[in-house]
């Protein structure tokens, strides 16, 4: 197949029924920086492009390989055109929006320029307003919903009850209120986040679409442990994701260090490394170094660093239990979806327990007759001891397996792709010409 020029690709995709997405997209290379947003975008778009023959243009962050790329039999065009650390981030995106002038539906993911820091956050609303001024329909994916910055006090090094915290909280409220004015729809990935957002945005403006669960070819625990050089008789407690205060990594490492002698047959694996957005901050460098020192002196704790995408499944397959010790629920957890995809039992902190209030999870727990208390722990030494006791009791682990399997089935990608297509992408320009009604957005 002859390679097409950028001009030819733009002409091919510049059609009213194409969907334009501003986000990230996974890349390959020697040092790919694939954030969760890139994984999520691929996970949700590719099944829809394949099953329904939908066309997408993804404007993504630049990486190692920045030539135009086509995926899913030429239905997805990825253009890596912007650098979130540069001031020309927004002008560059607007330039390409102008090139695709026939596309009417624009989907913007809140995390697309996250490495740009606070100035990126401040310019999102004017950016959306400029897109809206062109007459386009905007669907905004709010991957995080924060109504009180104090839930991230230790993460961002902001003092509670400070003038700075109050100013940020006021800015957040103004941001969400304005978001409803410049978008047609705001999508969140968790019912608890939708409830939080509904304090600022009308409920009929919000759609809930849980993160889909991929279907994996199962790797046996024996094979996974062998690959990771973990003794077969060891019980594995897995923490997956960036090592941050918000995710409770420090509490987990320090508390496990204090309890590890009581559970000599248990290995804690931290499958993650430093946060991209915080790595250069002095307070974070001190935070991370302290945790590294604890892990170095305790052979039962391993900080594995960043996990290559191809190895994610191996880590979850090796785990007997995935733990989510988050200090709050800021956004739906992609790590949680990885646990479901690999049928790995899980437990969550009380501060994260709101995610268990989603309708489908409530129905699952009623179906398998497991109370939510079996899945929740407190941020205390007793709380972690409860987790470790559960990990080492076969009967308890069996019940958690049943919950995990049932949620994974409910959120399987073959089911969620249908819902997402019907909700977001089905009714476009050709449908309007045919006289079909526009599908009403709804909570799911």
Coordinates of C-alpha atoms in Angstrom, one line a residue, residues 12-423:
X12 CA -9.5 11.7 3.4
X13 CA -10.4 12.2 7.1
X14 CA -11.8 15.8 6.8
X15 CA -15.4 14.6 6.6
X16 CA -18.5 15.5 8.8
X17 CA -18.8 11.9 10.1
X18 CA -15.3 11.8 11.3
X19 CA -14.7 12.3 15.1
X20 CA -11.8 14.4 16.2
X21 CA -10.2 13.5 19.5
X22 CA -7.7 15.6 21.5
X23 CA -5.9 13.2 23.8
X24 CA -2.8 10.9 23.9
X25 CA -2.1 7.6 22.0
X26 CA 0.3 4.8 22.9
X27 CA 3.6 4.9 21.0
X28 CA 6.5 2.5 20.7
X29 CA 10.2 3.1 20.9
X30 CA 13.2 3.0 23.3
X31 CA 11.6 5.4 25.8
X32 CA 7.9 5.9 25.2
X33 CA 6.0 8.1 27.7
X34 CA 2.6 6.4 27.6
X35 CA 0.4 8.0 30.2
X36 CA -2.9 6.4 31.3
X37 CA -4.8 8.7 29.0
X38 CA -3.0 7.2 25.9
X39 CA -3.9 3.7 27.0
X40 CA -7.6 4.7 27.7
X41 CA -8.0 6.4 24.3
X42 CA -6.7 3.4 22.4
X43 CA -8.8 1.0 24.6
X44 CA -12.0 2.9 23.8
X45 CA -11.6 4.0 20.2
X46 CA -10.2 0.9 18.5
X47 CA -13.2 -1.5 19.2
X48 CA -15.6 1.2 17.9
X49 CA -13.5 1.9 14.8
X50 CA -13.4 -1.8 14.1
X51 CA -16.9 -2.9 14.9
X52 CA -18.8 0.2 13.5
X53 CA -16.3 1.3 10.8
X54 CA -16.1 4.7 12.5
X55 CA -13.3 7.2 11.5
X56 CA -11.3 9.1 14.1
X57 CA -8.5 11.7 14.0
X58 CA -6.5 11.8 17.2
X59 CA -4.4 14.9 17.9
X60 CA -1.8 13.6 20.4
X61 CA 1.3 14.7 22.2
X62 CA 4.6 14.4 20.3
X63 CA 7.0 11.5 21.1
X64 CA 9.8 9.6 19.5
X65 CA 7.9 8.8 16.3
X66 CA 5.9 11.7 15.0
X67 CA 5.0 10.8 11.5
X68 CA 1.3 10.3 10.7
X69 CA 0.1 6.8 11.8
X70 CA -2.9 4.8 10.7
X71 CA -4.6 2.1 12.9
X72 CA -7.5 -0.3 12.6
X73 CA -7.5 -0.8 8.8
X74 CA -7.0 2.9 8.3
X75 CA -9.9 4.1 10.4
X76 CA -7.9 5.9 13.1
X77 CA -5.4 8.6 12.1
X78 CA -3.0 9.6 14.8
X79 CA -1.1 12.9 14.4
X80 CA 1.4 13.7 17.1
X81 CA 1.5 17.4 16.8
X82 CA 1.9 19.2 20.2
X83 CA 4.3 19.4 23.1
X84 CA 2.5 20.0 26.4
X85 CA 5.6 21.7 27.9
X86 CA 5.5 24.4 25.2
X87 CA 3.5 27.6 25.1
X88 CA 2.4 26.9 21.5
X89 CA 0.4 23.8 22.6
X90 CA -3.0 25.4 22.0
X91 CA -2.2 27.4 18.8
X92 CA -0.8 24.2 17.3
X93 CA -4.0 22.2 18.1
X94 CA -6.2 25.0 16.8
X95 CA -4.1 25.1 13.6
X96 CA -5.0 21.4 13.0
X97 CA -8.6 22.0 13.9
X98 CA -8.7 24.5 11.1
X99 CA -7.2 21.9 8.7
X100 CA -10.1 19.5 9.6
X101 CA -12.7 22.2 9.1
X102 CA -15.5 19.7 8.0
X103 CA -15.4 17.7 11.3
X104 CA -18.2 18.8 13.6
X105 CA -17.7 16.6 16.6
X106 CA -14.7 17.2 18.9
X107 CA -13.8 15.1 21.9
X108 CA -11.4 16.6 24.4
X109 CA -9.7 14.6 27.2
X110 CA -8.9 16.6 30.3
X111 CA -5.4 15.0 30.6
X112 CA -4.2 15.7 27.1
X113 CA -1.7 18.4 28.2
X114 CA -1.2 17.4 31.9
X115 CA 2.5 17.9 31.8
X116 CA 2.0 21.6 31.1
X117 CA 1.1 22.1 34.8
X118 CA -1.0 24.9 36.2
X119 CA -0.9 27.1 33.0
X120 CA -2.4 24.3 31.0
X121 CA -5.3 24.1 33.5
X122 CA -5.8 27.8 33.3
X123 CA -6.0 27.9 29.5
X124 CA -8.4 24.9 29.0
X125 CA -11.6 27.0 29.2
X126 CA -10.5 29.7 26.7
X127 CA -9.3 26.9 24.4
X128 CA -12.7 25.1 24.6
X129 CA -14.5 28.4 24.0
X130 CA -12.5 29.0 20.8
X131 CA -13.5 25.6 19.5
X132 CA -17.2 26.2 20.5
X133 CA -17.0 29.6 18.6
X134 CA -16.5 27.6 15.4
X135 CA -19.9 26.0 15.8
X136 CA -18.6 22.5 16.7
X137 CA -20.0 20.1 19.3
X138 CA -17.7 19.5 22.2
X139 CA -17.7 16.4 24.4
X140 CA -15.3 16.8 27.3
X141 CA -13.9 13.8 29.2
X142 CA -13.2 14.9 32.8
X143 CA -10.9 12.2 33.9
X144 CA -10.5 13.8 37.4
X145 CA -13.1 15.6 39.4
X146 CA -11.8 17.5 42.5
X147 CA -14.0 19.7 44.6
X148 CA -11.5 20.2 47.4
X149 CA -7.8 20.5 46.8
X150 CA -7.0 19.4 50.3
X151 CA -7.6 15.8 49.3
X152 CA -4.3 16.3 47.4
X153 CA -2.5 18.4 50.1
X154 CA 0.4 16.0 50.5
X155 CA 0.6 15.3 46.8
X156 CA 0.9 18.9 45.8
X157 CA 2.6 20.2 49.0
X158 CA -0.3 22.5 49.8
X159 CA -1.2 23.2 53.4
X160 CA -4.7 22.5 54.6
X161 CA -6.9 25.5 55.4
X162 CA -4.3 27.8 53.8
X163 CA -5.1 30.8 51.7
X164 CA -3.6 29.0 48.7
X165 CA -6.0 26.0 49.3
X166 CA -9.0 28.3 49.5
X167 CA -8.0 30.1 46.3
X168 CA -7.6 26.9 44.4
X169 CA -10.9 25.6 45.6
X170 CA -12.7 28.7 44.4
X171 CA -10.9 28.4 41.0
X172 CA -12.1 24.7 40.8
X173 CA -15.7 25.7 41.4
X174 CA -15.5 28.4 38.8
X175 CA -13.8 26.0 36.4
X176 CA -16.6 23.3 36.6
X177 CA -19.4 25.9 36.4
X178 CA -17.8 27.4 33.2
X179 CA -17.2 23.9 31.7
X180 CA -20.9 23.4 31.4
X181 CA -21.2 26.6 29.4
X182 CA -18.6 25.7 26.7
X183 CA -19.4 22.0 26.2
X184 CA -22.3 20.0 25.1
X185 CA -21.5 17.1 27.4
X186 CA -19.1 16.1 30.1
X187 CA -18.2 12.5 30.4
X188 CA -16.9 11.0 33.7
X189 CA -15.7 7.4 34.3
X190 CA -17.3 6.8 37.7
X191 CA -20.8 7.3 39.3
X192 CA -19.2 8.8 42.4
X193 CA -17.4 11.4 40.3
X194 CA -20.7 12.2 38.5
X195 CA -22.4 12.9 41.9
X196 CA -19.5 15.2 42.9
X197 CA -19.7 17.0 39.5
X198 CA -23.4 17.5 39.7
X199 CA -23.0 20.1 42.4
X200 CA -21.6 22.4 39.7
X201 CA -23.0 21.1 36.4
X202 CA -26.7 20.1 35.6
X203 CA -27.1 16.3 35.9
X204 CA -28.4 16.0 32.4
X205 CA -25.1 17.4 31.1
X206 CA -23.2 14.5 32.6
X207 CA -22.7 11.0 31.2
X208 CA -21.1 8.1 33.1
X209 CA -19.1 5.6 31.0
X210 CA -17.0 3.2 33.2
X211 CA -13.5 2.3 31.9
X212 CA -13.9 -0.8 29.7
X213 CA -12.2 -4.1 30.7
X214 CA -10.0 -5.7 28.1
X215 CA -10.2 -9.4 27.4
X216 CA -6.8 -11.0 28.0
X217 CA -5.4 -14.5 27.2
X218 CA -4.8 -15.7 30.7
X219 CA -1.3 -16.2 32.0
X220 CA -0.9 -18.8 34.8
X221 CA 0.3 -17.6 38.2
X222 CA 3.2 -20.1 38.0
X223 CA 4.4 -18.8 34.6
X224 CA 4.1 -15.1 35.8
X225 CA 6.0 -15.7 39.0
X226 CA 8.7 -17.5 37.2
X227 CA 9.0 -14.6 34.7
X228 CA 9.4 -12.1 37.6
X229 CA 11.7 -14.4 39.6
X230 CA 9.3 -14.7 42.5
X231 CA 9.3 -17.9 44.5
X232 CA 6.2 -19.9 43.9
X233 CA 5.3 -20.2 47.6
X234 CA 5.3 -16.4 48.1
X235 CA 2.1 -14.5 48.4
X236 CA 2.2 -11.3 46.3
X237 CA 0.5 -8.1 47.3
X238 CA 0.6 -5.7 44.2
X239 CA 0.5 -1.9 44.1
X240 CA 0.4 -0.7 40.5
X241 CA 0.8 2.9 39.3
X242 CA 2.8 6.0 40.1
X243 CA 4.5 6.1 43.5
X244 CA 2.6 9.1 45.0
X245 CA 1.2 10.4 48.2
X246 CA -2.3 10.6 46.7
X247 CA -2.2 6.9 45.8
X248 CA -1.0 6.1 49.3
X249 CA 2.3 4.5 48.3
X250 CA 4.1 5.9 51.3
X251 CA 1.5 4.6 53.8
X252 CA 1.6 1.2 52.2
X253 CA 5.4 0.8 52.1
X254 CA 5.9 2.1 55.6
X255 CA 3.1 0.1 57.2
X256 CA 4.1 -3.1 55.4
X257 CA 7.7 -2.6 56.5
X258 CA 6.4 -2.5 60.1
X259 CA 4.3 -5.7 59.6
X260 CA 6.5 -7.7 57.3
X261 CA 8.1 -9.9 60.0
X262 CA 4.6 -11.1 60.9
X263 CA 4.0 -12.1 57.3
X264 CA 7.4 -13.5 56.1
X265 CA 5.8 -15.4 53.2
X266 CA 4.4 -12.2 51.7
X267 CA 6.1 -10.0 49.0
X268 CA 5.0 -6.4 48.4
X269 CA 5.6 -5.4 44.8
X270 CA 5.4 -1.7 43.8
X271 CA 4.9 -1.9 40.1
X272 CA 5.5 1.8 39.3
X273 CA 8.0 4.6 39.4
X274 CA 8.2 8.4 40.0
X275 CA 5.3 10.6 38.9
X276 CA 6.0 12.4 35.6
X277 CA 4.4 15.6 36.8
X278 CA 6.1 15.7 40.2
X279 CA 9.5 14.2 39.5
X280 CA 11.4 17.5 39.4
X281 CA 9.7 18.9 42.6
X282 CA 12.1 19.0 45.7
X283 CA 9.4 17.8 48.1
X284 CA 8.6 14.8 45.8
X285 CA 12.3 13.9 45.4
X286 CA 12.6 13.7 49.2
X287 CA 9.4 11.6 49.4
X288 CA 10.5 9.1 46.7
X289 CA 14.1 8.8 48.1
X290 CA 12.8 7.9 51.6
X291 CA 10.6 5.1 50.1
X292 CA 13.5 3.8 48.0
X293 CA 15.6 3.5 51.2
X294 CA 12.9 1.5 53.0
X295 CA 12.6 -0.9 50.1
X296 CA 16.4 -1.4 49.9
X297 CA 16.7 -2.5 53.5
X298 CA 13.6 -4.8 53.4
X299 CA 13.9 -7.8 51.0
X300 CA 10.1 -8.3 51.2
X301 CA 9.5 -4.9 49.4
X302 CA 10.4 -4.4 45.8
X303 CA 10.0 -1.1 43.9
X304 CA 10.0 -2.4 40.3
X305 CA 9.9 1.0 38.6
X306 CA 8.0 1.7 35.4
X307 CA 6.4 -1.4 33.9
X308 CA 6.5 -1.9 30.2
X309 CA 3.0 -2.2 28.6
X310 CA 3.9 -5.8 27.6
X311 CA 4.6 -6.8 31.2
X312 CA 1.5 -5.3 32.9
X313 CA -0.4 -8.6 32.5
X314 CA 2.5 -10.6 34.0
X315 CA 2.5 -8.5 37.1
X316 CA -1.2 -8.8 37.7
X317 CA -1.1 -12.5 36.9
X318 CA 1.6 -13.0 39.5
X319 CA -0.4 -11.1 42.2
X320 CA -2.6 -12.8 44.7
X321 CA -4.2 -9.5 45.6
X322 CA -4.1 -5.9 44.2
X323 CA -4.2 -3.1 46.8
X324 CA -5.5 0.4 46.2
X325 CA -4.5 2.5 49.2
X326 CA -5.6 5.8 47.7
X327 CA -6.1 8.8 50.0
X328 CA -9.1 10.0 47.9
X329 CA -11.1 9.3 44.8
X330 CA -10.0 11.9 42.3
X331 CA -10.7 9.9 39.1
X332 CA -11.6 6.4 37.9
X333 CA -8.6 4.1 38.3
X334 CA -7.1 2.6 35.1
X335 CA -5.1 0.4 37.5
X336 CA -8.4 -1.0 38.8
X337 CA -9.4 -1.9 35.3
X338 CA -6.1 -3.7 34.8
X339 CA -6.9 -5.7 37.9
X340 CA -10.3 -6.6 36.5
X341 CA -8.9 -7.5 33.1
X342 CA -6.5 -10.0 34.7
X343 CA -9.1 -11.3 37.2
X344 CA -6.9 -10.2 40.1
X345 CA -8.8 -9.9 43.4
X346 CA -8.6 -6.4 44.9
X347 CA -9.2 -4.3 48.1
X348 CA -9.6 -0.6 48.3
X349 CA -9.1 2.0 51.1
X350 CA -12.1 3.6 52.8
X351 CA -11.2 6.9 51.1
X352 CA -11.6 5.1 47.7
X353 CA -14.7 3.2 48.7
X354 CA -17.0 5.5 46.7
X355 CA -16.1 3.6 43.6
X356 CA -17.9 0.6 45.0
X357 CA -21.2 2.6 45.0
X358 CA -21.5 2.3 41.2
X359 CA -24.8 0.5 40.2
X360 CA -23.1 -2.4 38.5
X361 CA -20.8 -3.1 41.4
X362 CA -23.6 -3.0 43.9
X363 CA -25.5 -5.5 41.8
X364 CA -22.5 -7.7 41.6
X365 CA -22.0 -7.8 45.3
X366 CA -25.6 -8.7 45.9
X367 CA -25.3 -11.4 43.2
X368 CA -22.2 -13.1 44.8
X369 CA -23.4 -12.3 48.3
X370 CA -20.3 -10.4 49.4
X371 CA -20.5 -7.3 51.6
X372 CA -18.6 -4.2 50.6
X373 CA -16.8 -4.4 54.0
X374 CA -14.9 -7.4 52.7
X375 CA -13.3 -5.2 50.0
X376 CA -12.4 -2.2 52.2
X377 CA -9.6 -1.4 54.6
X378 CA -8.6 1.6 56.7
X379 CA -5.4 3.6 56.6
X380 CA -4.1 2.1 59.9
X381 CA -1.8 -0.8 60.7
X382 CA -4.8 -2.8 61.6
X383 CA -6.3 -2.0 58.2
X384 CA -3.2 -3.4 56.4
X385 CA -3.2 -6.4 58.7
X386 CA -6.7 -7.1 57.6
X387 CA -5.6 -7.0 53.9
X388 CA -2.7 -9.4 54.6
X389 CA -4.9 -11.8 56.6
X390 CA -7.3 -11.8 53.6
X391 CA -4.4 -12.5 51.2
X392 CA -3.4 -15.5 53.2
X393 CA -6.9 -17.0 53.7
X394 CA -8.0 -19.2 50.8
X395 CA -11.7 -18.8 51.5
X396 CA -11.6 -15.0 51.7
X397 CA -9.5 -14.9 48.5
X398 CA -12.1 -17.1 46.7
X399 CA -14.9 -14.6 47.5
X400 CA -12.9 -11.7 46.2
X401 CA -12.2 -13.7 43.0
X402 CA -15.9 -14.1 42.5
X403 CA -16.5 -10.3 42.8
X404 CA -13.6 -9.5 40.5
X405 CA -14.8 -11.9 37.8
X406 CA -18.4 -10.7 37.9
X407 CA -17.4 -7.0 37.6
X408 CA -15.0 -7.8 34.8
X409 CA -17.8 -9.5 32.9
X410 CA -20.2 -6.6 33.4
X411 CA -17.6 -4.1 32.1
X412 CA -16.2 -6.2 29.3
X413 CA -15.2 -4.2 26.3
X414 CA -17.5 -6.1 24.0
X415 CA -20.4 -4.6 26.1
X416 CA -19.1 -1.2 26.9
X417 CA -18.1 -0.5 23.3
X418 CA -21.7 -0.8 22.2
X419 CA -22.9 1.6 25.0
X420 CA -20.1 4.1 24.2
X421 CA -20.9 4.0 20.5
X422 CA -24.6 4.5 21.0
X423 CA -24.1 7.2 23.6

